Short mmCIF file of C-alpha atoms in Angstrom, two decimals:
data_model
loop_
_atom_site.label_atom_id
_atom_site.label_comp_id
_atom_site.label_asym_id
_atom_site.label_seq_id
_atom_site.Cartn_x
_atom_site.Cartn_y
_atom_site.Cartn_z
CA UNK A 1 -10.94 6.36 -4.53
CA UNK A 2 -10.88 4.24 -1.39
CA UNK A 3 -11.65 0.55 -1.77
CA UNK A 4 -12.75 -1.84 0.91
CA UNK A 5 -10.96 -5.17 0.45
CA UNK A 6 -12.78 -8.17 1.93
CA UNK A 7 -15.87 -9.21 -0.06
CA UNK A 8 -15.45 -6.12 -2.23
CA UNK A 9 -12.20 -6.98 -4.03
CA UNK A 10 -11.28 -10.42 -2.64
CA UNK A 11 -12.63 -13.26 -0.52
CA UNK A 12 -9.94 -14.98 1.56
CA UNK A 13 -12.05 -15.84 4.60
CA UNK A 14 -10.68 -19.38 5.02
CA UNK A 15 -7.07 -18.23 5.19
CA UNK A 16 -7.97 -15.31 7.44
CA UNK A 17 -9.70 -17.57 9.95
CA UNK A 18 -6.72 -19.95 10.02
CA UNK A 19 -4.36 -17.03 10.59
CA UNK A 20 -6.53 -15.74 13.44
CA UNK A 21 -6.57 -19.19 15.02
CA UNK A 22 -2.78 -19.38 14.90
CA UNK A 23 -2.37 -15.85 16.29
CA UNK A 24 -4.80 -16.62 19.10
CA UNK A 25 -2.82 -19.75 20.02
CA UNK A 26 0.47 -17.85 19.98
CA UNK A 27 -0.84 -15.04 22.18
CA UNK A 28 -2.97 -17.00 24.66
CA UNK A 29 -1.54 -20.51 24.53
CA UNK A 30 -5.07 -21.82 23.93
CA UNK A 31 -6.96 -23.04 20.85
CA UNK A 32 -9.42 -20.64 19.25
CA UNK A 33 -13.00 -21.77 19.85
CA UNK A 34 -14.92 -18.86 18.33
CA UNK A 35 -13.84 -16.07 16.00
CA UNK A 36 -15.80 -12.84 16.25
CA UNK A 37 -17.50 -11.99 12.93
CA UNK A 38 -15.90 -9.28 10.84
CA UNK A 39 -19.07 -7.38 9.84
CA UNK A 40 -16.97 -4.65 8.23
CA UNK A 41 -15.06 -3.94 11.44
CA UNK A 42 -11.28 -3.39 11.80
CA UNK A 43 -8.96 -6.15 12.97
CA UNK A 44 -8.42 -4.24 16.22
CA UNK A 45 -12.12 -4.58 17.14
CA UNK A 46 -12.26 -8.21 16.02
CA UNK A 47 -9.27 -9.04 18.22
CA UNK A 48 -10.83 -7.59 21.36
CA UNK A 49 -14.18 -9.30 20.77
CA UNK A 50 -12.48 -12.60 19.93
CA UNK A 51 -10.55 -12.49 23.18
CA UNK A 52 -13.76 -11.72 25.09
CA UNK A 53 -15.93 -14.44 23.53
CA UNK A 54 -13.19 -16.95 24.26
CA UNK A 55 -13.00 -15.94 27.93
CA UNK A 56 -9.71 -14.04 27.77
CA UNK A 57 -9.50 -10.79 29.72
CA UNK A 58 -7.73 -8.29 27.46
CA UNK A 59 -4.56 -6.69 28.86
CA UNK A 60 -2.62 -3.69 27.57
CA UNK A 61 -0.22 -5.74 25.48
CA UNK A 62 -2.78 -8.10 23.97
CA UNK A 63 -3.66 -5.98 20.91
CA UNK A 64 -0.11 -5.25 19.67
CA UNK A 65 0.95 -8.85 20.36
CA UNK A 66 -2.10 -10.25 18.58
CA UNK A 67 -1.74 -7.99 15.54
CA UNK A 68 1.95 -8.87 15.27
CA UNK A 69 1.17 -12.58 15.51
CA UNK A 70 -1.65 -12.17 12.97
CA UNK A 71 0.73 -10.55 10.49
CA UNK A 72 3.19 -13.43 10.86
CA UNK A 73 0.49 -16.11 10.63
CA UNK A 74 -1.05 -14.52 7.55
CA UNK A 75 2.31 -14.11 5.81
CA UNK A 76 3.07 -17.78 6.52
CA UNK A 77 -0.14 -18.66 4.64
CA UNK A 78 0.22 -16.22 1.73
CA UNK A 79 0.76 -19.02 -0.80
CA UNK A 80 -2.71 -20.33 0.05
CA UNK A 81 -4.50 -17.08 -0.74
CA UNK A 82 -4.93 -17.63 -4.48
CA UNK A 83 -5.61 -21.35 -3.96
CA UNK A 84 -8.18 -21.11 -1.15
CA UNK A 85 -9.51 -17.63 -1.93
CA UNK A 86 -10.74 -15.71 -4.93
CA UNK A 87 -10.87 -12.27 -6.46
CA UNK A 88 -14.41 -10.96 -6.47
CA UNK A 89 -16.10 -10.89 -9.91
CA UNK A 90 -14.83 -7.97 -11.97
CA UNK A 91 -12.43 -6.67 -9.32
CA UNK A 92 -9.34 -6.41 -11.53
CA UNK A 93 -11.16 -4.93 -14.51
CA UNK A 94 -12.86 -2.38 -12.26
CA UNK A 95 -9.57 -1.30 -10.70
CA UNK A 96 -7.95 -1.02 -14.14
CA UNK A 97 -10.86 0.95 -15.56
CA UNK A 98 -11.02 3.41 -12.66
CA UNK A 99 -7.23 3.87 -12.83
CA UNK A 100 -7.65 5.23 -16.36
CA UNK A 101 -9.85 8.11 -15.19
CA UNK A 102 -8.07 11.47 -15.19
CA UNK A 103 -6.96 12.64 -11.76
CA UNK A 104 -7.95 9.48 -9.89
CA UNK A 105 -5.72 7.96 -7.22
CA UNK A 106 -6.79 4.62 -5.74
CA UNK A 107 -6.09 3.36 -2.24
CA UNK A 108 -7.86 1.26 0.39
CA UNK A 109 -10.05 1.86 3.42
CA UNK A 110 -9.99 -1.47 5.17
CA UNK A 111 -10.29 -3.15 8.54
CA UNK A 112 -7.35 -5.35 7.57
CA UNK A 113 -3.91 -4.50 8.95
CA UNK A 114 -1.65 -3.03 6.30
CA UNK A 115 0.73 -5.95 5.78
CA UNK A 116 -2.14 -8.36 5.31
CA UNK A 117 -3.99 -5.95 3.03
CA UNK A 118 -0.98 -5.82 0.72
CA UNK A 119 -0.72 -9.61 0.67
CA UNK A 120 -4.42 -10.02 -0.11
CA UNK A 121 -4.23 -7.79 -3.18
CA UNK A 122 -0.84 -9.10 -4.35
CA UNK A 123 -2.18 -12.67 -4.34
CA UNK A 124 -4.59 -11.72 -7.12
CA UNK A 125 -2.34 -9.17 -8.86
CA UNK A 126 -4.55 -6.26 -7.83
CA UNK A 127 -1.81 -4.33 -6.04
CA UNK A 128 -0.40 -2.36 -9.02
CA UNK A 129 -3.54 -0.22 -9.09
CA UNK A 130 -3.40 0.79 -5.42
CA UNK A 131 -1.27 3.36 -3.59
CA UNK A 132 -1.01 1.71 -0.18
CA UNK A 133 0.66 4.74 1.43
CA UNK A 134 -2.58 6.73 1.21
CA UNK A 135 -4.90 4.18 2.79
CA UNK A 136 -6.45 3.52 6.18
CA UNK A 137 -5.88 0.20 7.96
CA UNK A 138 -7.09 -2.03 10.76
CA UNK A 139 -4.15 -1.53 13.12
CA UNK A 140 -5.02 2.18 13.37
CA UNK A 141 -7.43 2.16 16.29
CA UNK A 142 -10.03 4.57 14.96
CA UNK A 143 -13.66 4.20 13.96
CA UNK A 144 -13.82 3.66 10.20
CA UNK A 145 -15.25 7.13 9.61
CA UNK A 146 -12.22 8.65 11.33
CA UNK A 147 -9.96 6.32 9.40
CA UNK A 148 -11.49 7.71 6.21
CA UNK A 149 -10.52 11.20 7.30
CA UNK A 150 -7.00 10.00 8.13
CA UNK A 151 -6.71 8.65 4.58
CA UNK A 152 -7.99 11.94 3.17
CA UNK A 153 -5.36 13.76 5.22
CA UNK A 154 -2.60 11.53 3.86
CA UNK A 155 -3.77 12.18 0.32
CA UNK A 156 -3.88 15.94 0.90
CA UNK A 157 -0.36 15.91 2.33
CA UNK A 158 0.96 13.97 -0.67
CA UNK A 159 -1.06 15.55 -3.47
CA UNK A 160 -1.71 19.04 -2.12
CA UNK A 161 -5.46 18.80 -2.72
CA UNK A 162 -8.11 18.92 0.02
CA UNK A 163 -10.32 15.82 -0.08
CA UNK A 164 -13.99 16.07 0.81
CA UNK A 165 -17.27 14.36 -0.05
CA UNK A 166 -17.06 16.13 -3.42
CA UNK A 167 -13.92 14.33 -4.57
CA UNK A 168 -13.62 11.21 -2.37
CA UNK A 169 -15.44 7.98 -3.24
CA UNK A 170 -15.57 4.85 -1.09
CA UNK A 171 -16.45 1.49 -2.63
CA UNK A 172 -17.45 -1.20 -0.14
CA UNK A 173 -19.91 -3.98 0.54
CA UNK A 174 -21.16 -3.46 4.10
CA UNK A 175 -23.51 -1.06 5.83
CA UNK A 176 -20.55 -0.11 8.04
CA UNK A 177 -18.70 1.05 4.93
CA UNK A 178 -21.70 3.17 3.99
CA UNK A 179 -21.96 4.64 7.47
CA UNK A 180 -18.24 5.46 7.48
CA UNK A 181 -18.56 7.29 4.17
CA UNK A 182 -21.61 9.24 5.32
CA UNK A 183 -20.03 10.27 8.63
CA UNK A 184 -16.45 10.69 7.42
CA UNK A 185 -17.24 12.75 4.34
CA UNK A 186 -17.20 10.75 1.11
CA UNK A 187 -19.51 9.64 -1.66
CA UNK A 188 -20.41 5.94 -1.50
CA UNK A 189 -20.70 3.21 -4.09
CA UNK A 190 -21.96 0.08 -2.39
CA UNK A 191 -21.72 -3.37 -3.95
CA UNK A 192 -24.05 -6.14 -2.81
CA UNK A 193 -21.30 -8.75 -3.04
CA UNK A 194 -20.90 -9.21 0.71
CA UNK A 195 -23.31 -9.95 3.53
CA UNK A 196 -25.37 -6.77 3.22
CA UNK A 197 -28.25 -6.80 0.77
CA UNK A 198 -28.82 -4.12 -1.84
CA UNK A 199 -31.84 -2.92 0.14
CA UNK A 200 -29.80 -2.66 3.35
CA UNK A 201 -27.05 -0.73 1.57
CA UNK A 202 -29.58 1.65 0.05
CA UNK A 203 -31.28 2.15 3.40
CA UNK A 204 -27.92 2.88 5.05
CA UNK A 205 -27.46 5.81 2.68
CA UNK A 206 -25.30 4.61 -0.22
CA UNK A 207 -25.31 7.02 -3.15
CA UNK A 208 -25.22 4.22 -5.72
CA UNK A 209 -25.73 0.47 -5.20
CA UNK A 210 -24.37 -2.07 -7.70
CA UNK A 211 -24.84 -5.83 -7.61
CA UNK A 212 -21.06 -6.36 -7.85
CA UNK A 213 -18.05 -5.10 -9.83
CA UNK A 214 -18.59 -7.28 -12.88
CA UNK A 215 -19.51 -4.36 -15.17
CA UNK A 216 -16.42 -2.13 -15.20
CA UNK A 217 -18.15 0.49 -17.35
CA UNK A 218 -20.93 0.73 -14.76
CA UNK A 219 -18.37 1.23 -11.99
CA UNK A 220 -16.59 3.96 -13.97
CA UNK A 221 -19.88 5.70 -14.70
CA UNK A 222 -20.76 5.63 -11.00
CA UNK A 223 -17.40 7.15 -10.03
CA UNK A 224 -17.72 9.83 -12.69
CA UNK A 225 -21.26 10.70 -11.57
CA UNK A 226 -20.23 11.06 -7.94
CA UNK A 227 -17.22 13.24 -8.68
CA UNK A 228 -18.93 15.50 -11.19
CA UNK A 229 -18.46 19.22 -10.42
CA UNK A 230 -22.24 19.61 -10.64
CA UNK A 231 -22.98 17.03 -7.96
CA UNK A 232 -24.18 18.17 -4.53
CA UNK A 233 -22.88 15.65 -1.92
CA UNK A 234 -25.42 14.13 0.44
CA UNK A 235 -25.74 16.05 3.68
CA UNK A 236 -24.66 19.37 2.11
#
């Protein structure tokens, strides 16, 4: 199981924006005027677009410096996460319920850099259900579909089991998450808790669309249906 984080499990947009503004100031010496929208993209893409829309010509060292500054700025604000953010409805119960399924290992497929991903889930006590070593993160400069395959490779190396669309499920809220699952080789449960509508998620090719995570039994049933030995994955 690979979970998206932002607007799937948590919403910490206010703190994230403040951390980006601080990182931008540290790296460029200028105030941030406009932050590029996330739209399900990795931090690495957001950094480059943010530099561009603020009139900064990206140089070779900009990305590593920015991501390092972003990690520091976010960690400095970690005590604000629970205060200024929120866990998405049903997130903890869904994680707990899926964790009880036989043979399931849960990690993340996220555009957030790893250190910040850990802090986001720890702030709401969601981290015990996630194996962070098997995930894919925003500092890894790959398209999300490739990042999915990287995560599958990590899981295979650890667990000794090949992971394909037959036994990998992504849960996310954006059409980009759906596209990554379709291209990368995973079943897809989409939740309409972010900025993509249920119709958009369905049109993008999600296997199952839920309104949110508030019904843990519904989430478990969806996972079980998509990992059934009798299921034929889309595209096969």
